[in-house]
Each structure stands twice: as C-alpha cells, then as structure tokens.
Coordinates of C-alpha atoms in Angstrom, one line a residue:
Chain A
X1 CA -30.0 -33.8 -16.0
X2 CA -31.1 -30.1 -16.1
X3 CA -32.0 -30.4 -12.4
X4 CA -28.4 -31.7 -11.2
X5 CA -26.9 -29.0 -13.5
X6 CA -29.1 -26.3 -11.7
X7 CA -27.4 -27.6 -8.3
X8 CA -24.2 -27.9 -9.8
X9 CA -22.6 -24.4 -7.8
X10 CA -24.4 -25.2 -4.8
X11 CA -21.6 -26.2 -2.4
X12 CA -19.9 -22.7 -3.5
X13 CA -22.2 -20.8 -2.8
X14 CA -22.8 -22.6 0.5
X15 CA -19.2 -22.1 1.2
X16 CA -19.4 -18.2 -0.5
X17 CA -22.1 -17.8 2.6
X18 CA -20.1 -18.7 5.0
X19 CA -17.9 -15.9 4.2
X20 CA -20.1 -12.8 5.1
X21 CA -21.7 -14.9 7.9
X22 CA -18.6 -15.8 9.5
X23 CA -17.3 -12.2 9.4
X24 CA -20.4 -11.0 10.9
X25 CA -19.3 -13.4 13.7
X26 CA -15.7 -12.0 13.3
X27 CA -17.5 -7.9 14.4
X28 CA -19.1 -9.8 17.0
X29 CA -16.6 -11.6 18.7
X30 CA -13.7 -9.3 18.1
X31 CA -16.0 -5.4 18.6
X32 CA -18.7 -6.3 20.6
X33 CA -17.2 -9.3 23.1
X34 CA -13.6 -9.6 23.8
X35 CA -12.9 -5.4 23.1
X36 CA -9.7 -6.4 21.2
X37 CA -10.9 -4.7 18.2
X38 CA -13.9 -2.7 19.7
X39 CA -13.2 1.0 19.3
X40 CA -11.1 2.1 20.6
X41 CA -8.4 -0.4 21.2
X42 CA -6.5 -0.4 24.7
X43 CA -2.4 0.7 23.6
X44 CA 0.7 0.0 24.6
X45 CA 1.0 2.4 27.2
X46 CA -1.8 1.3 29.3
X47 CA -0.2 1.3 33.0
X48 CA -0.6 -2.7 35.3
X49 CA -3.9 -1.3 36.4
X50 CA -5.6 -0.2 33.2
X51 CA -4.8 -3.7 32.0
X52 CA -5.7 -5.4 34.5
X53 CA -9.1 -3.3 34.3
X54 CA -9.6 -4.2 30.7
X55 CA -9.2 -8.1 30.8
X56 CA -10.6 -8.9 33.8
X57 CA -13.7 -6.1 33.7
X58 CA -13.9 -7.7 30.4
X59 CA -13.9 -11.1 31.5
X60 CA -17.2 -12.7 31.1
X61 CA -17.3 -11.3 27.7
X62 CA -14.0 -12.3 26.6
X63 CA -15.1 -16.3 27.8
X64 CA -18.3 -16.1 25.6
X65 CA -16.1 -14.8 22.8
X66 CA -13.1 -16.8 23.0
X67 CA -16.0 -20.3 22.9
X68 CA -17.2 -18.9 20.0
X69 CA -14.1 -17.8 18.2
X70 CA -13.0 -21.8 19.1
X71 CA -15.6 -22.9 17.5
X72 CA -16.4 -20.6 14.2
X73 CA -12.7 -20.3 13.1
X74 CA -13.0 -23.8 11.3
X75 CA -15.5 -21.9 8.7
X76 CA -13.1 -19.7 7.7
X77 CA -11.7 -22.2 6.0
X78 CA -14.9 -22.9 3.8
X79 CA -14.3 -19.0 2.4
X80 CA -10.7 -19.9 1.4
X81 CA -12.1 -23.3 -0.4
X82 CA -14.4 -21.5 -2.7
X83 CA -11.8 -18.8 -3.5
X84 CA -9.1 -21.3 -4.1
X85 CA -11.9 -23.2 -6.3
X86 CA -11.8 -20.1 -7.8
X87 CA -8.1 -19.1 -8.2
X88 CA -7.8 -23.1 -10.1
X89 CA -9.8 -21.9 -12.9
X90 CA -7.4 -19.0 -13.9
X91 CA -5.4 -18.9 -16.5
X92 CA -1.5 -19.0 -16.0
X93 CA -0.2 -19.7 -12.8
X94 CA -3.4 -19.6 -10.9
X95 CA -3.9 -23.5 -9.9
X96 CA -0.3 -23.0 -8.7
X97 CA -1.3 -19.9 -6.6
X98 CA -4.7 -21.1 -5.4
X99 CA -2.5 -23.6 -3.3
X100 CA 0.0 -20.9 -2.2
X101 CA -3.1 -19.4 -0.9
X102 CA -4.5 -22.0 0.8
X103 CA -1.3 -22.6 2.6
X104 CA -0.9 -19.1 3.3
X105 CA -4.4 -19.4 4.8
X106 CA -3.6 -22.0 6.8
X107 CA -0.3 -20.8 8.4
X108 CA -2.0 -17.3 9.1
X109 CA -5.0 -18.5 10.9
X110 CA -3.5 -19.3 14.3
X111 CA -1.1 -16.1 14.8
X112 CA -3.7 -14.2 13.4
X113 CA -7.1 -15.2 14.7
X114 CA -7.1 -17.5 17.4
X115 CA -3.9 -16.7 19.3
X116 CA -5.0 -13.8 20.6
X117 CA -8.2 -15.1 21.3
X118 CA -6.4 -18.0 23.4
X119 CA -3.9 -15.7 25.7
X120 CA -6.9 -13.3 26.8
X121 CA -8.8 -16.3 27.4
X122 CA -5.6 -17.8 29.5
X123 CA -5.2 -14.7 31.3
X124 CA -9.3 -14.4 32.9
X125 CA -9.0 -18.4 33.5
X126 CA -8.1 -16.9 37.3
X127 CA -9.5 -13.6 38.5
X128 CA -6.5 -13.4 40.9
X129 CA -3.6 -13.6 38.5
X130 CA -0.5 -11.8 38.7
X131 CA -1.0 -8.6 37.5
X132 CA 2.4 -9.0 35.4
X133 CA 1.0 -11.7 34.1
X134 CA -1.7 -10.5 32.9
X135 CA 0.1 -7.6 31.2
X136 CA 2.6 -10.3 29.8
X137 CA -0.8 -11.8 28.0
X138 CA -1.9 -8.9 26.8
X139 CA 0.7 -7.6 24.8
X140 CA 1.5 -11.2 23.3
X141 CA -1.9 -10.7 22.1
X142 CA -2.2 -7.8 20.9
X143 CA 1.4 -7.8 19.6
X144 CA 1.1 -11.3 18.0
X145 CA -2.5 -10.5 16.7
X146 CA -1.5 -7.3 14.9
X147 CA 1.9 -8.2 14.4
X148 CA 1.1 -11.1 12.9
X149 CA -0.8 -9.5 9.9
X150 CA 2.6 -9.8 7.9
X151 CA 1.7 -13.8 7.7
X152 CA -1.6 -12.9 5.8
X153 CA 1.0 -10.2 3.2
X154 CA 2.0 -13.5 1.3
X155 CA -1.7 -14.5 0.9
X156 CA -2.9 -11.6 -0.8
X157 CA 0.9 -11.1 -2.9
X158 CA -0.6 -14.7 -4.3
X159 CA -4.1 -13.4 -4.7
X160 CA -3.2 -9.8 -6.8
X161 CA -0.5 -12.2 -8.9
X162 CA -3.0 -14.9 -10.0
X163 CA -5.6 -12.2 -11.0
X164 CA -2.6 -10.4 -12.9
X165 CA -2.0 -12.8 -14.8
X166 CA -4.9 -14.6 -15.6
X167 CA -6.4 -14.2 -19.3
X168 CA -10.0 -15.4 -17.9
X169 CA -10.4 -12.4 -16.2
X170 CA -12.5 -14.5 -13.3
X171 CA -11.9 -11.7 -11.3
X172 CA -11.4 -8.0 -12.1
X173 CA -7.7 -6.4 -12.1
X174 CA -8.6 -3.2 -10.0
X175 CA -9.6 -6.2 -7.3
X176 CA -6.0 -7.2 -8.2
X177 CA -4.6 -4.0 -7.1
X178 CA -7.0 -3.4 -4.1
X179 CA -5.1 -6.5 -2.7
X180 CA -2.2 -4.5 -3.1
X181 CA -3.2 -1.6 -0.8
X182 CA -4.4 -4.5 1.4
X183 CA -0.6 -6.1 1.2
X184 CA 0.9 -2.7 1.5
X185 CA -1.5 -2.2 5.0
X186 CA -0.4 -5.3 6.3
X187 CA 3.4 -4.2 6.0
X188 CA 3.1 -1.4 7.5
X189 CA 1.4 -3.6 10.4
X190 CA 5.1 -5.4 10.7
X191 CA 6.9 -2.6 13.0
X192 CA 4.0 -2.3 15.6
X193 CA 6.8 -5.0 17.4
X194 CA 8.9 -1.6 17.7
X195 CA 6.5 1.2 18.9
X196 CA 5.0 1.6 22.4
X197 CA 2.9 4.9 20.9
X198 CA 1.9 6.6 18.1
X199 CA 0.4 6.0 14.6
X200 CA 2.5 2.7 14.3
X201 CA 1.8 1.3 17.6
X202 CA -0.5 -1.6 17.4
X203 CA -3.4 0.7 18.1
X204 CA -2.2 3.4 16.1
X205 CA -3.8 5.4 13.0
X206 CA -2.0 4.1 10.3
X207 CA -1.0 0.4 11.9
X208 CA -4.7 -0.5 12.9
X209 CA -7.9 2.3 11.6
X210 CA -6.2 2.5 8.3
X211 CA -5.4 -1.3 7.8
X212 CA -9.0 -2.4 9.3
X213 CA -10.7 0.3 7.0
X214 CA -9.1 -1.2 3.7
X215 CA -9.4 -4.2 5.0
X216 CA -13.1 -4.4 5.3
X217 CA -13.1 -2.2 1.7
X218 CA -11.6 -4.6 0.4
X219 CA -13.5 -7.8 2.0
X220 CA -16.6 -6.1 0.9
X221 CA -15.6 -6.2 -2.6
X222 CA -14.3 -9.4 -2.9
X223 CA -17.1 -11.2 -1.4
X224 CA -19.4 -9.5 -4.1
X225 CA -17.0 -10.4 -6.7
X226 CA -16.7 -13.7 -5.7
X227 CA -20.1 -14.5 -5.8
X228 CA -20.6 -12.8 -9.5
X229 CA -17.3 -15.3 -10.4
X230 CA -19.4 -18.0 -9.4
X231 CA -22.5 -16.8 -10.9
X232 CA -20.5 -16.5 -14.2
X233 CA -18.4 -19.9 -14.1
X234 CA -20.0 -22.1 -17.4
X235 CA -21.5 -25.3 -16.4
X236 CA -19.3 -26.5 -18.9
X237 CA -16.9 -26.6 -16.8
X238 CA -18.3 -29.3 -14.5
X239 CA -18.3 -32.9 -14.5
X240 CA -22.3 -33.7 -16.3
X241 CA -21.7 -37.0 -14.5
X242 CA -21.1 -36.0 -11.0
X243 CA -22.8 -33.2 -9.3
X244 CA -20.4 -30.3 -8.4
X245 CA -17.6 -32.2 -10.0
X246 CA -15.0 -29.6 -11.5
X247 CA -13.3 -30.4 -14.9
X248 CA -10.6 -27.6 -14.2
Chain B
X1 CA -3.9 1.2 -30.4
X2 CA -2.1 4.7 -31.9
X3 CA 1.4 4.7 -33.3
X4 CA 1.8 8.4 -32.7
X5 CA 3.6 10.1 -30.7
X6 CA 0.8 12.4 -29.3
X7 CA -2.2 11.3 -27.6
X8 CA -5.5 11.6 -29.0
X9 CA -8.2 13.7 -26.7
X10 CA -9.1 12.0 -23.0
X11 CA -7.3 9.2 -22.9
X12 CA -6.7 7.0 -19.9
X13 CA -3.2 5.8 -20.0
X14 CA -2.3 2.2 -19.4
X15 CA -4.9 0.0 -18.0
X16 CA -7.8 1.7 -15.9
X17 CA -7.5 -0.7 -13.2
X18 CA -3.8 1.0 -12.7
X19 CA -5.7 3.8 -11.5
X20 CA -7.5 2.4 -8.6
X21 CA -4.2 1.6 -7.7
X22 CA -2.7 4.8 -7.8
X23 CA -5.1 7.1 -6.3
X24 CA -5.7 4.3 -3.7
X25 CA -2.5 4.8 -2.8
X26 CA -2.5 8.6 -3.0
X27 CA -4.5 8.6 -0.1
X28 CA -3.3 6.1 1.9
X29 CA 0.2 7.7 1.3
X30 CA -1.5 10.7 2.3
X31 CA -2.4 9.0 5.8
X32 CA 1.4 8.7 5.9
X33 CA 1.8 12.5 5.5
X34 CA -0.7 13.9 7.8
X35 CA 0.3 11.3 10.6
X36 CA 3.6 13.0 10.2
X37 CA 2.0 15.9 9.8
X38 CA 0.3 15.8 13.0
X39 CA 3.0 14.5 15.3
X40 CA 5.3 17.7 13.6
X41 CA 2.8 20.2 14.7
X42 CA 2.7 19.1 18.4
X43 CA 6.5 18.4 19.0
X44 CA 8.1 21.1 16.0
X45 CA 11.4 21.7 18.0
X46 CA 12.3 18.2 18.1
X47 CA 11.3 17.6 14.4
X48 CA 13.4 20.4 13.5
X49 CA 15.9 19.3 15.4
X50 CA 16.4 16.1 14.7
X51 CA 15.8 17.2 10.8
X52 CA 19.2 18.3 10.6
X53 CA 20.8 14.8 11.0
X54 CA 19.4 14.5 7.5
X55 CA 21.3 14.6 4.9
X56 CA 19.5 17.3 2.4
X57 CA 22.2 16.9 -0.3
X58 CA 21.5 13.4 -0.1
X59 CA 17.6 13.6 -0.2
X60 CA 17.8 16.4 -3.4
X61 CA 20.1 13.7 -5.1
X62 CA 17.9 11.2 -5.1
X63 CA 14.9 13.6 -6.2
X64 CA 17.2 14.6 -9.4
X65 CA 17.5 10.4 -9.6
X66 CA 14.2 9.8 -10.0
X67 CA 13.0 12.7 -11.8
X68 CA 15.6 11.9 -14.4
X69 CA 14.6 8.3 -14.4
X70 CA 11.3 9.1 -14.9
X71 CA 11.8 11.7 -17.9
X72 CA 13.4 8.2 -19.5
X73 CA 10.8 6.6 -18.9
X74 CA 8.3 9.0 -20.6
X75 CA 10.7 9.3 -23.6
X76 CA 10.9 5.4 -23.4
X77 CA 6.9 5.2 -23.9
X78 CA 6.8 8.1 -26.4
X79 CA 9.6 5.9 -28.6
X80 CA 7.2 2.6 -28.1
X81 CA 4.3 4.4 -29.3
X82 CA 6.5 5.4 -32.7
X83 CA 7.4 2.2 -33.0
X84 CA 11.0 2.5 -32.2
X85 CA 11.7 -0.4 -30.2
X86 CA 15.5 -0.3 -29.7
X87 CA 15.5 3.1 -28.4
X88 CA 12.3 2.6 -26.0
X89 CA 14.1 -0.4 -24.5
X90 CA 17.8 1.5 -24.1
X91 CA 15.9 4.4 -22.7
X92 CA 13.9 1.8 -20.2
X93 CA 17.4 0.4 -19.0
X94 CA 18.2 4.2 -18.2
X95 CA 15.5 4.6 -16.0
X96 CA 16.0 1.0 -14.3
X97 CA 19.5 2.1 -13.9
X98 CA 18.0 5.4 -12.1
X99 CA 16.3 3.5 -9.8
X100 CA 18.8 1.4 -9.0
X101 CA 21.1 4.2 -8.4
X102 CA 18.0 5.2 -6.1
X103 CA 18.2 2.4 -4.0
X104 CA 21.8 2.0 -3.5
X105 CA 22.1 5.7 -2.2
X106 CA 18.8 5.4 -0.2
X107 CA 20.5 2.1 1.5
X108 CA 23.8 4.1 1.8
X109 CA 22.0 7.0 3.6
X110 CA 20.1 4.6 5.8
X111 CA 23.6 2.8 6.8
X112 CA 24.9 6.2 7.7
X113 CA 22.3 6.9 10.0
X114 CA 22.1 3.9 11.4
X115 CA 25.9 4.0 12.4
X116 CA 25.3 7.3 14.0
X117 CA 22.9 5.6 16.2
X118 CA 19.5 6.9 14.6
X119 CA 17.0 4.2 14.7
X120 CA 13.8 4.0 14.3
X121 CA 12.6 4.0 17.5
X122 CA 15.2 6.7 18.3
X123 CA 12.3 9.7 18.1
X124 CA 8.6 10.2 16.7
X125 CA 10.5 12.2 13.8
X126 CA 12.5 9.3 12.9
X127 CA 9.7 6.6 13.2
X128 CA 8.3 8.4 10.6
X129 CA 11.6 9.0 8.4
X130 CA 12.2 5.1 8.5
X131 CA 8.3 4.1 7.9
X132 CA 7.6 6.6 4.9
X133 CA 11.0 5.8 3.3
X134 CA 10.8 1.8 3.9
X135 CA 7.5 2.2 2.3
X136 CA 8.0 4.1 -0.5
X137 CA 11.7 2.0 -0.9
X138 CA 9.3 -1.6 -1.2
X139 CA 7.5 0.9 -4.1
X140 CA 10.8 1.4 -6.1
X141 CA 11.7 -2.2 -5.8
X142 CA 8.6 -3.1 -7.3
X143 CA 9.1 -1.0 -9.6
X144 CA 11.9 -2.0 -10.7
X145 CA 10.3 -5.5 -10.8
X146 CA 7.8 -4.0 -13.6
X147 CA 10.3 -1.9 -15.3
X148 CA 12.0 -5.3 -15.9
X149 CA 9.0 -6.9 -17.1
X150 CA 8.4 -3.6 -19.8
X151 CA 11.7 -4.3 -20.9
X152 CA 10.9 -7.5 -21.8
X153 CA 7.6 -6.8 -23.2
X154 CA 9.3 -4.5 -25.6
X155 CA 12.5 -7.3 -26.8
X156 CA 9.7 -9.6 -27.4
X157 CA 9.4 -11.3 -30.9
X158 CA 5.5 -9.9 -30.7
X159 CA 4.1 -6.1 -31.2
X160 CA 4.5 -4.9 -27.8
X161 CA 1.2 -4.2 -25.7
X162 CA 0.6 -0.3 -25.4
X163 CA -1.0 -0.6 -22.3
X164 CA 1.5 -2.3 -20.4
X165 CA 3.6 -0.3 -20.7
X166 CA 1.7 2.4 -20.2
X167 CA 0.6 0.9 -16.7
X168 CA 3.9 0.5 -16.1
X169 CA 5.1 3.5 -16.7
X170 CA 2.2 5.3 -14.4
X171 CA 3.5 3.7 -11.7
X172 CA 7.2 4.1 -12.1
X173 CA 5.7 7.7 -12.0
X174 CA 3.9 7.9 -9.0
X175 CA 7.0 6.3 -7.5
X176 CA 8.4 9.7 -8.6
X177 CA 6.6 12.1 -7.1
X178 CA 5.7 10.5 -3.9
X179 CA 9.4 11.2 -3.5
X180 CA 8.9 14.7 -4.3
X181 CA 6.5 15.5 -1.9
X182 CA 8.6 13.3 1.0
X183 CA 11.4 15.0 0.2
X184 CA 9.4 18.1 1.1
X185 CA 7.7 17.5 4.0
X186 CA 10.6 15.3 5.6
X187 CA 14.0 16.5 4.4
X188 CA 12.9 20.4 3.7
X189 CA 10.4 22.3 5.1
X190 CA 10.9 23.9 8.7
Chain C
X1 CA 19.3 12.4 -29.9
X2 CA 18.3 15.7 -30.8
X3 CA 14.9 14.9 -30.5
X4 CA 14.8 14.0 -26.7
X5 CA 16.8 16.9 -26.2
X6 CA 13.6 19.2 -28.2
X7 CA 11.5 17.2 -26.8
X8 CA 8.9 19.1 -24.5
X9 CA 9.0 16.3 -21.8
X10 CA 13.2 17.0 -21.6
X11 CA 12.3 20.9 -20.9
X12 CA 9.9 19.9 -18.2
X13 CA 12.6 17.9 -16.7
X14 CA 15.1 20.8 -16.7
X15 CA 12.1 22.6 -15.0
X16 CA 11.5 19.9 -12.6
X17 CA 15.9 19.8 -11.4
X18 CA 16.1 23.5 -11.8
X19 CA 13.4 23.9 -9.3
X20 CA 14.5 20.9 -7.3
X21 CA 17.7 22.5 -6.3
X22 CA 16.3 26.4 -5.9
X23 CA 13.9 24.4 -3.0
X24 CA 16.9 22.2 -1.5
X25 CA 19.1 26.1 -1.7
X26 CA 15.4 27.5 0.2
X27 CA 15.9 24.8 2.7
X28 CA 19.4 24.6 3.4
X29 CA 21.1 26.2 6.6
X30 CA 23.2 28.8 5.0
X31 CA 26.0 28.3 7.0
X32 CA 23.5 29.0 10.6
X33 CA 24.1 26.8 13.0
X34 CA 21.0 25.1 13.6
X35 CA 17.6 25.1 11.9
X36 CA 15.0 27.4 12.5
X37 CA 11.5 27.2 12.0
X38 CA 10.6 29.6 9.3
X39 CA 6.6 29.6 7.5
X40 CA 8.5 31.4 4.5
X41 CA 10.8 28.3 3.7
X42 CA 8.3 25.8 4.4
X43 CA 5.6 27.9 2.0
X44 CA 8.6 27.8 -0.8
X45 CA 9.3 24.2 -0.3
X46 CA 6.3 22.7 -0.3
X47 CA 4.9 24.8 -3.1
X48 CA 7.6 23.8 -5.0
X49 CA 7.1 20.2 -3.9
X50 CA 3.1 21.1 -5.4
X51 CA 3.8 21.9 -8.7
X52 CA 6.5 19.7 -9.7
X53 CA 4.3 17.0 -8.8
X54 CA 1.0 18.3 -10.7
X55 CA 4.0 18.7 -13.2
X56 CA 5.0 15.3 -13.3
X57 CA 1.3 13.6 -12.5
X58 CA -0.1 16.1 -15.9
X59 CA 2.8 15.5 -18.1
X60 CA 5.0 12.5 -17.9
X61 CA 1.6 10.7 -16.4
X62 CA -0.3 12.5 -19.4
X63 CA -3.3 13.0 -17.0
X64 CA -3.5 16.2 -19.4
X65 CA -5.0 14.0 -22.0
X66 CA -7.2 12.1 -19.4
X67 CA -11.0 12.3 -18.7
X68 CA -11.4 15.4 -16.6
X69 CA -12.8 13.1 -13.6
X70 CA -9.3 12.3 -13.3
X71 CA -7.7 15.4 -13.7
X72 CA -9.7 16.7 -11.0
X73 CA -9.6 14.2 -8.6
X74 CA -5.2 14.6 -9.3
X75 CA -5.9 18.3 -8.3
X76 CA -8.3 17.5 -5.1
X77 CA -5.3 15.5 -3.9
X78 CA -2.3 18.3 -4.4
X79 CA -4.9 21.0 -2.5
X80 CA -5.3 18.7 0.1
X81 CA -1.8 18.3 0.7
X82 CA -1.5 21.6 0.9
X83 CA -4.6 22.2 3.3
X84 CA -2.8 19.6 5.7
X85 CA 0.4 21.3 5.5
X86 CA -1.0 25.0 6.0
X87 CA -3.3 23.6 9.1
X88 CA -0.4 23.1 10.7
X89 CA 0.9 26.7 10.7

C-alpha cells in the first residue's frame, strides 16, 4: 500500500517534465533553427530580397525545425494536463476554470505554435518560388504567430482568476498577478496587425522583447510553482484503490 | 486587523502579492514611456506637432477626474477602517462614478479624433497616444470591475476584509497616477 | 462632512488639482500659434507630473507607512522617469 502511495504523483510529475523539456525544445526550434524568434527577428520592413534571403538562406534549418515542431507540439499538451489537474483542486470556480483553460489551450496552439511553423515550411518546399509568395508566407507567419498571442490572453485571464479566488492557496497570488502582466503583454501583442515599424511592430520593443522577457519570467516561475503544488498535494486526496486516481 | 484611522508603523497595505503587481507594472509601463520616449527624441518636430491636435483641456479634465476619484477612494478606506460602513461605501460609489466619468470623456476624446481622421497608424506620435491610452483605459475598466467588488465587500452581512480593500484601493491608485505621468509626457511637455 | 473636508488627504488633493492646472497653464499655447519646443515647460511639467505622483504613491497609497524597501524602490522609479525624460534633452 505505502509503495502505490509513493507512486501515486508519478504521471504529474512525468507530465510537469515535459514542461521545461518541451520548452527547451521550443529555444531550439524557434532561436536556434527556423530564426523566427532568434535575435533579432527579421521586421516588417524587410524589402522582396531580404525575405527572400532569410527563408530560403534559412531553409535547411527551417525543415529540421518545422519536423520537429510537428512532432513535439503534441507534449505541450501534457503541461496543460498537469496544470488543469491542478487548477481542479482549487477552491471556487477552479474545476470550472481548469477547463476554460484547457480549451483555451487548445484553440491557441495552432495560430500560435504550429502555424507559423507550417507557412515557412510551405514557403522552402520550392527553392524557386515566387518571390511574392514568399513574402506573402512570411508575414502570415509572423503576423499570425505574434498576432495570435491575443488567443493565449483568455488562458491566462482563466489562470490569474482561479488562483484569485481559490481559498487553497495551491498556487501563490503574486503568481496570480504575474499572469496579469503576462495578459497585459499579450494585448499589447494585438495591434502588431496595424504597424509595419516601430516598438509595436511584430518585432518591436514592447510587442515582442518585452512580451518574450515576461513571458519566460513568468514560465520560469510557474514551472517551479507547479512542481512545489504537486510536491504539496495530500495523498489524501487520491483514490488508495487506484494508483494516481484523483478524489477531487 | 486595526480599526483606527491611522496606520500603525511599516505597514504593507492590502495584500503583498498586490505589490508584485504594481511595481511589475511600473516598469513595464515604463517600457511604454521610454519607447515613446525614444521615438520623441528622434522625430521632436512631428511630436510637437501633431501634439497640438490634443486636446489639453481634455487631458487636465480627466487628471482632476481621477485625482478626485482617488481622494474618495482613500477617504472611502480611511471610513472602513473606523468602522463606518455606510459612508466608506457612498464614498466608493463617488470614486466608481469618477471613473466612469473617466471613461466616457476618454471615449468622447478618442471619437473626436477619430472623426478628424487621427488614427492610430496616422503617425509614430499617435501610435503611441492610442497604445498608452488603450492600455491604461483596459486598467480603469478593471478597475472599475474591483471597485465594484469593494463595494460589495463592504454591503456584506459580514465584517468586511481590510485587505481587500486595501488591494483594491492600491490599484485604483496606481490607475491614478499612471495618468498623471501620461498626461505629462503625452498631452504636456514640449 | 467636515471631517473629509479637515482631513489631510482632502488638502493633498487640493494640492494635487492646484498643481494640476498651474502645469496644464505651463503647457498651454498662450494664444501662439503653434507649439514650440521649450526644456523650461517640459522641466515644469514633468516635475510637476513627479511629485504629484510620489504624492499620490506616499499618501493616498500610504507607502509612507510601508517597509522602507518599498518606499525606496517607489522613489528608484520616479528618478528614473526623470533620467529618461532629461536623456532626451
């Protein structure tokens, strides 16, 4: 009995490593192989040829990427299953708001993750496309990936309101408010649609270093206070009959 | 929890979590200013000019608005902490009212520019205008959310929380006075 | 009623309006035709701007009664405000 209760958090913390592997993936893919996050970003004001120079001079790169992004963007979903395991246990509306989340999740994951991934891929599939064409690809990416942040503003409105208003205090309030900077980021993500240049253009100051910098803050800290909600969760709490199986 | 009106030595009003909050979003509000900042200092003459279509009167309006919404506020939390309810609640609906007042001219002065054709993409001077304004408008609504919320806490049947509405209150205020210093930098200074 | 009106926080507010419109009088045209740049206005103004805020962040905040961390940090903000605004001239 003592040994299935010591296994008991076991797939959650299975699932809580996917999160911090699958963002190391994320840097990888998104810094190192497809540029469209590597430092600096390309703008909107990039002439036919300087696109044209990024995607295809990129090309090899952006392939590997793109397989990879395919095929790692399922575990994000094993993140947002251990938070939502999480957000049930809460106090108050949190059940309700875990699955707010994990719809929010799943709406967000396309325009926001693999879209982008997907056009760039589209537009190297022929070395000798249309130069229009390409540029046409790139700024549905880029627009659609960063202008597409507003999808993930519900998430984390759902995420600071649970941990408001729940009396269990599984996770801390500041982490509530953090989300808030993180909602307020993603907002001011929405008008990068509008602006060809400056700090609101999709690679500007504000729309993209100062969202990504909260961003990861904020990732950092919930990933550690994720795993100490876990750590803390009574075994009371589970099933003694089943292995993993949650009474809440 | 102190039912005086005066504070006892360091305290840290409302909730400390509140206070992540609000210097979190002292500096990221202060990525808003030097951005503006920045793009004022290389292109002055067409900040200045286009500075003008603002409407100053307008602007210093709605500082006296939420200056005067936040002093009820203040007084609102000084009555709760003396235990007078009634007049803590009438002088929270004053400062709702404020910010509602806040957020009709702020529409109303938006409108106007609008008609006369100034957009946000009309110039780098406006981008900023619209984006520091819509920003800090989505803060008043939600503050107007929380004020709301205070002014239930304080009709409830039980001893209203201290801390509540003490959070609440530090944000209405930092609403405040990130108007202040926009009011400054965008409507103002040349 | 009297008491709000002897209440310090009501003089601070009559502090905060009274200053409020000397800075929109410092910034206004004066019947000139079109704005010009001027470091004296913008020193006023945003000065101004400064201490109502420190005003409003010490007193109706009550930051004067916080831990000092706090009160410092408050301050670390308002001078770097003003180092951003003064770079620019």
């Amino acid at each position: 009995m003592t040994q299935l209760r010591r296994n008991v958090k076991l797939d959650q913390l299975i699932c809580w490593w996917s999160i911090p592997i699958f963002y190391q993936f994320f840097g990888l893919i998104f810094g190192y192989l497809t540029k469209i996050m590597g430092p600096p970003i390309p703008g909107p004001n990039l002439t036919l040829e300087g696109i044209t120079a990024f995607t295809l001079g990129n090309a090899r790169h952006m392939q590997i990427g793109i397989v990879l992004l395919a095929i790692s963007l399922g575990f994000a979903s094993m993140g947002t299953g251990v938070i939502v395991v999480q957000m049930r246990r809460m106090s108050g509306p949190g059940p309700v708001l875990a699955y707010c989340y994990l719809a929010c999740g799943a709406a967000a994951a396309l325009p926001g993750c693999l879209f982008c991934g997907l056009l760039f891929a589209v537009s190297v599939f022929r070395p000798d496309r249309d130069p229009q064409i390409i540029a046409v690809l790139y700024e549905m990416g880029f627009v659609g990936f960063i202008g597409c942040l507003g999808c993930f503003a519900t998430q984390y409105l759902v995420f600071a309101l649970a941990i408001f208003l729940d009396r269990r205090a599984i996770f801390p309030k500041w982490l509530g408010y953090m989300t808030l900077w993180n909602l307020v980021t993603e907002l001011i993500a929405a008008p990068v649609w509008i602006f060809r240049s400056g700090p609101y253009a999709w690679n500007g100051l504000i729309s993209f270093y100062l969202g990504v910098l909260i961003f990861v803050v904020w990732i950092v800290c919930l990933i550690t206070w994720l795993k100490k909600a876990i750590k803390n969760q009574p075994l009371e709490e589970f099933d003694p009959a089943c292995t993993g199986t949650l009474l809440v | 929890m102190t039912t005086a009106t005066t504070l006892p030595a360091r305290h840290l009003p409302g909730d400390p979590s509140i206070w992540v909050f609000v210097l979190g979003d002292m500096v990221i509000f202060g990525c808003y200013f030097a951005a503006y900042l920045f793009d004022r200092g290389h292109d002055h003459e067409l900040f200045l000019q286009s500075q003008q279509h603002l409407s100053q009167g307008v602007g210093a309006i709605n500082t006296l608005i939420l200056l005067t919404s936040s002093l009820f506020v203040a007084l609102s939390t000084q009555a709760a902490r003396a235990a007078d309810l009634r007049a803590a609640s009438g002088l929270l609906t004053l400062g709702g009212a404020c910010g509602a007042g806040f957020v009709l001219l702020k529409s109303y002065e938006w409108y106007s520019k609008l008609s006369a054709g100034l957009t946000i993409s009309s110039n780098a001077f406006f981008m900023h205008y619209y984006m520091m304004t819509s920003v800090h408008f989505f803060h008043v609504l939600l503050g107007l959310v929380i004020l709301v919320i205070l002014r239930r806490e304080l009709q409830g049947s039980a001893p209203p929380r201290m801390q509540l509405l003490e959070t609440g209150a530090t944000y209405w205020h930092m609403v405040d006075f990130l108007w202040i210093i926009i009011f400054a930098l965008v409507y103002l200074m040349r | 009623m009297t008491s709000h009106v002897r209440n310090p926080l009501t003089g601070i507010w009559l502090f905060l309006a009274i200053s409020t419109v000397i800075s929109w009088w410092s910034g206004s045209q004066h019947g000139a035709n079109s704005y010009q740049a001027s470091t004296w206005v913008t020193a006023i103004v945003v000065l101004i701007a400064l201490v109502k805020t420190r005003f409003v962040i010490r007193n109706y905040m009550e930051v004067r009664f916080a831990p000092l961390w706090l009160q410092l940090t408050c301050d670390a903000w308002l001078l770097c405000l003003f180092g951003l605004v003064a770079d620019g001239f």
